Amino acid sequence: MVGLYARDVENLPQPRTAAFFDLDKTVIAKSSALTFSRSFYHGGLINRRAVLRSAYAQFVYLLGGADHDQTERMRQYLSALCRGWNVQQVKEIVAETLHDVIDPIIYDEAASLIEQHHAAGRDVVIVSTSGAEVVEPIGELLGADRVVATRMVVEDGCYTGEVEYYAYGPAKAEAIAGLAVSEGYDLARCYAYSDSVTDVPMLESVGHPHVVNPDRALRREAAARDWPVLTFERPVRLKQRVPSLSMPSRPALAAGVAVLAAACAAGLVWYTSRRRLARVPSA
């Protein structure tokens, strides 16, 4: 008799879920693109003036003073700056310096969230306006399952300065919707994290949006929508945090290194006051 009733109960698979993370000022404490300026200078790709300009842009980004127009001008400047750069040379430079410049600025709180989401059975996806060849090795460093990032046009082994795919604003939400279809994610049960108001489309595409160190406009949106506000403020080296962490090999890093042009378009945003860190609900 029990077997008869059991045949009426379907054993349906549970929908897959994911946590989507913006990168700059959400997972790492600085702009992933601008952080490499000194490395490109030592590699002969940019001059001292460009280094100083990048340092100033990083300063504005950290203190919070860049509006949308300033951000767009910086994107155009960086796109023009990388025109003609040899892709292989860029890969070699970033492969040599990625661990030194990125590992020390990863937020401990973000690394903990990534671990919690993996433990809950969720995929972790980095969704960044920075260049794919920069974001992909960072994603590998963090143990992310997938990466969505800006892609530059390459001809004859060099960057043209043109953008093939710009992972900015609504394009991030579109990419997440595409992953939901291809990977079977139930977006109503997914999570998203960002610091910038430009990522509102990404945040509102999931059932559990969180804002991290938000700019003024995003803080207002969070208050109006009752979104949790998180404070990330403890950069820490992953090797110090997890001594047994297996770091990617240098060739593996070289396989995914990127030009910084067009990479920081969405990164230069207002930075404001902080609030207490919220806990991630269990699955």
JSON list of C-alpha atoms in Angstrom, two decimals, residues 136-263:
[
{"chain": "A", "resi": 136, "resn": "GLU", "atom": "CA", "xyz": [39.33, 35.53, -14.64]},
{"chain": "A", "resi": 137, "resn": "PRO", "atom": "CA", "xyz": [42.58, 34.95, -12.70]},
{"chain": "A", "resi": 138, "resn": "ILE", "atom": "CA", "xyz": [41.13, 36.88, -9.76]},
{"chain": "A", "resi": 139, "resn": "GLY", "atom": "CA", "xyz": [38.09, 34.63, -9.93]},
{"chain": "A", "resi": 140, "resn": "GLU", "atom": "CA", "xyz": [40.39, 31.60, -9.93]},
{"chain": "A", "resi": 141, "resn": "LEU", "atom": "CA", "xyz": [42.19, 33.04, -6.92]},
{"chain": "A", "resi": 142, "resn": "LEU", "atom": "CA", "xyz": [38.88, 33.32, -5.08]},
{"chain": "A", "resi": 143, "resn": "GLY", "atom": "CA", "xyz": [37.54, 29.95, -6.14]},
{"chain": "A", "resi": 144, "resn": "ALA", "atom": "CA", "xyz": [34.70, 31.46, -8.21]},
{"chain": "A", "resi": 145, "resn": "ASP", "atom": "CA", "xyz": [32.81, 29.12, -10.51]},
{"chain": "A", "resi": 146, "resn": "ARG", "atom": "CA", "xyz": [32.21, 31.62, -13.32]},
{"chain": "A", "resi": 147, "resn": "VAL", "atom": "CA", "xyz": [33.16, 35.11, -14.44]},
{"chain": "A", "resi": 148, "resn": "VAL", "atom": "CA", "xyz": [31.32, 37.79, -16.43]},
{"chain": "A", "resi": 149, "resn": "ALA", "atom": "CA", "xyz": [33.57, 40.68, -17.49]},
{"chain": "A", "resi": 150, "resn": "THR", "atom": "CA", "xyz": [34.36, 43.23, -20.20]},
{"chain": "A", "resi": 151, "resn": "ARG", "atom": "CA", "xyz": [36.09, 41.92, -23.32]},
{"chain": "A", "resi": 152, "resn": "MET", "atom": "CA", "xyz": [38.39, 43.98, -25.54]},
{"chain": "A", "resi": 153, "resn": "VAL", "atom": "CA", "xyz": [38.81, 43.65, -29.32]},
{"chain": "A", "resi": 154, "resn": "VAL", "atom": "CA", "xyz": [42.13, 42.08, -30.38]},
{"chain": "A", "resi": 155, "resn": "GLU", "atom": "CA", "xyz": [43.62, 42.21, -33.89]},
{"chain": "A", "resi": 156, "resn": "ASP", "atom": "CA", "xyz": [47.01, 40.82, -34.92]},
{"chain": "A", "resi": 157, "resn": "GLY", "atom": "CA", "xyz": [47.84, 40.14, -31.29]},
{"chain": "A", "resi": 158, "resn": "CYS", "atom": "CA", "xyz": [47.23, 43.71, -30.12]},
{"chain": "A", "resi": 159, "resn": "TYR", "atom": "CA", "xyz": [44.38, 45.61, -28.48]},
{"chain": "A", "resi": 160, "resn": "THR", "atom": "CA", "xyz": [42.54, 47.93, -30.84]},
{"chain": "A", "resi": 161, "resn": "GLY", "atom": "CA", "xyz": [41.15, 50.11, -28.05]},
{"chain": "A", "resi": 162, "resn": "GLU", "atom": "CA", "xyz": [37.62, 49.04, -28.94]},
{"chain": "A", "resi": 163, "resn": "VAL", "atom": "CA", "xyz": [35.30, 47.16, -26.59]},
{"chain": "A", "resi": 164, "resn": "GLU", "atom": "CA", "xyz": [33.73, 43.90, -27.78]},
{"chain": "A", "resi": 165, "resn": "TYR", "atom": "CA", "xyz": [31.47, 43.42, -24.75]},
{"chain": "A", "resi": 166, "resn": "TYR", "atom": "CA", "xyz": [30.94, 46.00, -22.02]},
{"chain": "A", "resi": 167, "resn": "ALA", "atom": "CA", "xyz": [29.82, 44.41, -18.73]},
{"chain": "A", "resi": 168, "resn": "TYR", "atom": "CA", "xyz": [28.29, 47.55, -17.27]},
{"chain": "A", "resi": 169, "resn": "GLY", "atom": "CA", "xyz": [24.90, 48.50, -15.81]},
{"chain": "A", "resi": 170, "resn": "PRO", "atom": "CA", "xyz": [21.98, 46.64, -17.40]},
{"chain": "A", "resi": 171, "resn": "ALA", "atom": "CA", "xyz": [24.38, 44.38, -19.32]},
{"chain": "A", "resi": 172, "resn": "LYS", "atom": "CA", "xyz": [25.27, 42.69, -16.02]},
{"chain": "A", "resi": 173, "resn": "ALA", "atom": "CA", "xyz": [21.62, 41.86, -15.37]},
{"chain": "A", "resi": 174, "resn": "GLU", "atom": "CA", "xyz": [21.28, 40.53, -18.93]},
{"chain": "A", "resi": 175, "resn": "ALA", "atom": "CA", "xyz": [24.32, 38.31, -18.42]},
{"chain": "A", "resi": 176, "resn": "ILE", "atom": "CA", "xyz": [22.85, 36.97, -15.17]},
{"chain": "A", "resi": 177, "resn": "ALA", "atom": "CA", "xyz": [19.55, 36.24, -16.91]},
{"chain": "A", "resi": 178, "resn": "GLY", "atom": "CA", "xyz": [21.48, 34.35, -19.59]},
{"chain": "A", "resi": 179, "resn": "LEU", "atom": "CA", "xyz": [23.30, 32.28, -16.96]},
{"chain": "A", "resi": 180, "resn": "ALA", "atom": "CA", "xyz": [19.97, 31.52, -15.28]},
{"chain": "A", "resi": 181, "resn": "VAL", "atom": "CA", "xyz": [18.82, 29.95, -18.53]},
{"chain": "A", "resi": 182, "resn": "SER", "atom": "CA", "xyz": [22.04, 28.11, -19.37]},
{"chain": "A", "resi": 183, "resn": "GLU", "atom": "CA", "xyz": [22.85, 26.94, -15.83]},
{"chain": "A", "resi": 184, "resn": "GLY", "atom": "CA", "xyz": [19.32, 26.50, -14.46]},
{"chain": "A", "resi": 185, "resn": "TYR", "atom": "CA", "xyz": [19.62, 29.09, -11.69]},
{"chain": "A", "resi": 186, "resn": "ASP", "atom": "CA", "xyz": [16.46, 30.02, -9.82]},
{"chain": "A", "resi": 187, "resn": "LEU", "atom": "CA", "xyz": [17.06, 33.78, -9.59]},
{"chain": "A", "resi": 188, "resn": "ALA", "atom": "CA", "xyz": [14.41, 34.20, -6.89]},
{"chain": "A", "resi": 189, "resn": "ARG", "atom": "CA", "xyz": [16.65, 32.12, -4.62]},
{"chain": "A", "resi": 190, "resn": "CYS", "atom": "CA", "xyz": [19.94, 33.71, -5.75]},
{"chain": "A", "resi": 191, "resn": "TYR", "atom": "CA", "xyz": [22.06, 36.42, -4.09]},
{"chain": "A", "resi": 192, "resn": "ALA", "atom": "CA", "xyz": [23.86, 39.49, -5.44]},
{"chain": "A", "resi": 193, "resn": "TYR", "atom": "CA", "xyz": [26.37, 41.96, -3.96]},
{"chain": "A", "resi": 194, "resn": "SER", "atom": "CA", "xyz": [27.57, 45.37, -5.18]},
{"chain": "A", "resi": 195, "resn": "ASP", "atom": "CA", "xyz": [28.73, 48.80, -4.01]},
{"chain": "A", "resi": 196, "resn": "SER", "atom": "CA", "xyz": [27.49, 50.89, -6.96]},
{"chain": "A", "resi": 197, "resn": "VAL", "atom": "CA", "xyz": [24.11, 52.29, -7.98]},
{"chain": "A", "resi": 198, "resn": "THR", "atom": "CA", "xyz": [24.97, 51.31, -11.56]},
{"chain": "A", "resi": 199, "resn": "ASP", "atom": "CA", "xyz": [24.44, 47.72, -10.45]},
{"chain": "A", "resi": 200, "resn": "VAL", "atom": "CA", "xyz": [20.82, 48.20, -9.35]},
{"chain": "A", "resi": 201, "resn": "PRO", "atom": "CA", "xyz": [19.65, 46.16, -12.39]},
{"chain": "A", "resi": 202, "resn": "MET", "atom": "CA", "xyz": [21.88, 43.29, -11.26]},
{"chain": "A", "resi": 203, "resn": "LEU", "atom": "CA", "xyz": [20.73, 43.55, -7.65]},
{"chain": "A", "resi": 204, "resn": "GLU", "atom": "CA", "xyz": [17.03, 43.67, -8.46]},
{"chain": "A", "resi": 205, "resn": "SER", "atom": "CA", "xyz": [17.32, 40.63, -10.76]},
{"chain": "A", "resi": 206, "resn": "VAL", "atom": "CA", "xyz": [17.77, 38.28, -7.77]},
{"chain": "A", "resi": 207, "resn": "GLY", "atom": "CA", "xyz": [15.68, 37.46, -4.76]},
{"chain": "A", "resi": 208, "resn": "HIS", "atom": "CA", "xyz": [18.37, 38.32, -2.19]},
{"chain": "A", "resi": 209, "resn": "PRO", "atom": "CA", "xyz": [20.19, 41.57, -3.10]},
{"chain": "A", "resi": 210, "resn": "HIS", "atom": "CA", "xyz": [22.81, 43.03, -0.73]},
{"chain": "A", "resi": 211, "resn": "VAL", "atom": "CA", "xyz": [24.69, 46.33, -0.99]},
{"chain": "A", "resi": 212, "resn": "VAL", "atom": "CA", "xyz": [28.32, 46.54, 0.13]},
{"chain": "A", "resi": 213, "resn": "ASN", "atom": "CA", "xyz": [30.03, 49.80, 1.17]},
{"chain": "A", "resi": 214, "resn": "PRO", "atom": "CA", "xyz": [27.41, 51.57, -0.98]},
{"chain": "A", "resi": 215, "resn": "ASP", "atom": "CA", "xyz": [27.73, 54.91, -2.75]},
{"chain": "A", "resi": 216, "resn": "ARG", "atom": "CA", "xyz": [25.19, 57.59, -1.81]},
{"chain": "A", "resi": 217, "resn": "ALA", "atom": "CA", "xyz": [22.73, 56.76, -4.55]},
{"chain": "A", "resi": 218, "resn": "LEU", "atom": "CA", "xyz": [22.83, 53.03, -3.85]},
{"chain": "A", "resi": 219, "resn": "ARG", "atom": "CA", "xyz": [22.42, 53.66, -0.12]},
{"chain": "A", "resi": 220, "resn": "ARG", "atom": "CA", "xyz": [19.22, 55.58, -0.89]},
{"chain": "A", "resi": 221, "resn": "GLU", "atom": "CA", "xyz": [18.00, 52.73, -3.10]},
{"chain": "A", "resi": 222, "resn": "ALA", "atom": "CA", "xyz": [18.80, 50.22, -0.38]},
{"chain": "A", "resi": 223, "resn": "ALA", "atom": "CA", "xyz": [16.84, 52.22, 2.20]},
{"chain": "A", "resi": 224, "resn": "ALA", "atom": "CA", "xyz": [13.86, 52.58, -0.13]},
{"chain": "A", "resi": 225, "resn": "ARG", "atom": "CA", "xyz": [13.85, 48.87, -1.03]},
{"chain": "A", "resi": 226, "resn": "ASP", "atom": "CA", "xyz": [14.83, 47.57, 2.42]},
{"chain": "A", "resi": 227, "resn": "TRP", "atom": "CA", "xyz": [17.95, 45.87, 1.04]},
{"chain": "A", "resi": 228, "resn": "PRO", "atom": "CA", "xyz": [20.57, 44.73, 3.60]},
{"chain": "A", "resi": 229, "resn": "VAL", "atom": "CA", "xyz": [23.67, 46.96, 3.80]},
{"chain": "A", "resi": 230, "resn": "LEU", "atom": "CA", "xyz": [27.01, 45.26, 4.48]},
{"chain": "A", "resi": 231, "resn": "THR", "atom": "CA", "xyz": [30.30, 46.77, 5.62]},
{"chain": "A", "resi": 232, "resn": "PHE", "atom": "CA", "xyz": [33.51, 45.24, 4.27]},
{"chain": "A", "resi": 233, "resn": "GLU", "atom": "CA", "xyz": [36.66, 46.80, 5.75]},
{"chain": "A", "resi": 234, "resn": "ARG", "atom": "CA", "xyz": [39.28, 44.12, 6.41]},
{"chain": "A", "resi": 235, "resn": "PRO", "atom": "CA", "xyz": [41.55, 43.43, 3.43]},
{"chain": "A", "resi": 236, "resn": "VAL", "atom": "CA", "xyz": [43.57, 40.30, 4.08]},
{"chain": "A", "resi": 237, "resn": "ARG", "atom": "CA", "xyz": [45.95, 38.07, 2.14]},
{"chain": "A", "resi": 238, "resn": "LEU", "atom": "CA", "xyz": [44.25, 34.79, 1.28]},
{"chain": "A", "resi": 239, "resn": "LYS", "atom": "CA", "xyz": [47.38, 32.83, 2.20]},
{"chain": "A", "resi": 240, "resn": "GLN", "atom": "CA", "xyz": [47.36, 34.40, 5.66]},
{"chain": "A", "resi": 241, "resn": "ARG", "atom": "CA", "xyz": [43.65, 33.71, 5.98]},
{"chain": "A", "resi": 242, "resn": "VAL", "atom": "CA", "xyz": [43.89, 30.12, 4.69]},
{"chain": "A", "resi": 243, "resn": "PRO", "atom": "CA", "xyz": [47.52, 28.97, 4.93]},
{"chain": "A", "resi": 244, "resn": "SER", "atom": "CA", "xyz": [46.80, 25.77, 3.03]},
{"chain": "A", "resi": 245, "resn": "LEU", "atom": "CA", "xyz": [45.23, 27.60, 0.08]},
{"chain": "A", "resi": 246, "resn": "SER", "atom": "CA", "xyz": [46.56, 26.30, -3.21]},
{"chain": "A", "resi": 247, "resn": "MET", "atom": "CA", "xyz": [47.47, 29.27, -5.40]},
{"chain": "A", "resi": 248, "resn": "PRO", "atom": "CA", "xyz": [47.18, 29.03, -9.21]},
{"chain": "A", "resi": 249, "resn": "SER", "atom": "CA", "xyz": [50.40, 28.36, -11.07]},
{"chain": "A", "resi": 250, "resn": "ARG", "atom": "CA", "xyz": [52.02, 31.18, -13.02]},
{"chain": "A", "resi": 251, "resn": "PRO", "atom": "CA", "xyz": [51.12, 29.65, -16.41]},
{"chain": "A", "resi": 252, "resn": "ALA", "atom": "CA", "xyz": [47.52, 29.30, -15.25]},
{"chain": "A", "resi": 253, "resn": "LEU", "atom": "CA", "xyz": [47.44, 32.96, -14.32]},
{"chain": "A", "resi": 254, "resn": "ALA", "atom": "CA", "xyz": [49.02, 33.96, -17.60]},
{"chain": "A", "resi": 255, "resn": "ALA", "atom": "CA", "xyz": [46.24, 32.22, -19.50]},
{"chain": "A", "resi": 256, "resn": "GLY", "atom": "CA", "xyz": [43.74, 34.77, -18.32]},
{"chain": "A", "resi": 257, "resn": "VAL", "atom": "CA", "xyz": [45.36, 38.16, -17.94]},
{"chain": "A", "resi": 258, "resn": "ALA", "atom": "CA", "xyz": [43.84, 41.41, -19.21]},
{"chain": "A", "resi": 259, "resn": "VAL", "atom": "CA", "xyz": [44.23, 44.90, -20.39]},
{"chain": "A", "resi": 260, "resn": "LEU", "atom": "CA", "xyz": [42.82, 47.42, -18.00]},
{"chain": "A", "resi": 261, "resn": "ALA", "atom": "CA", "xyz": [41.29, 49.63, -20.66]},
{"chain": "A", "resi": 262, "resn": "ALA", "atom": "CA", "xyz": [37.56, 50.12, -20.30]},
{"chain": "A", "resi": 263, "resn": "ALA", "atom": "CA", "xyz": [37.89, 48.08, -17.18]}
]
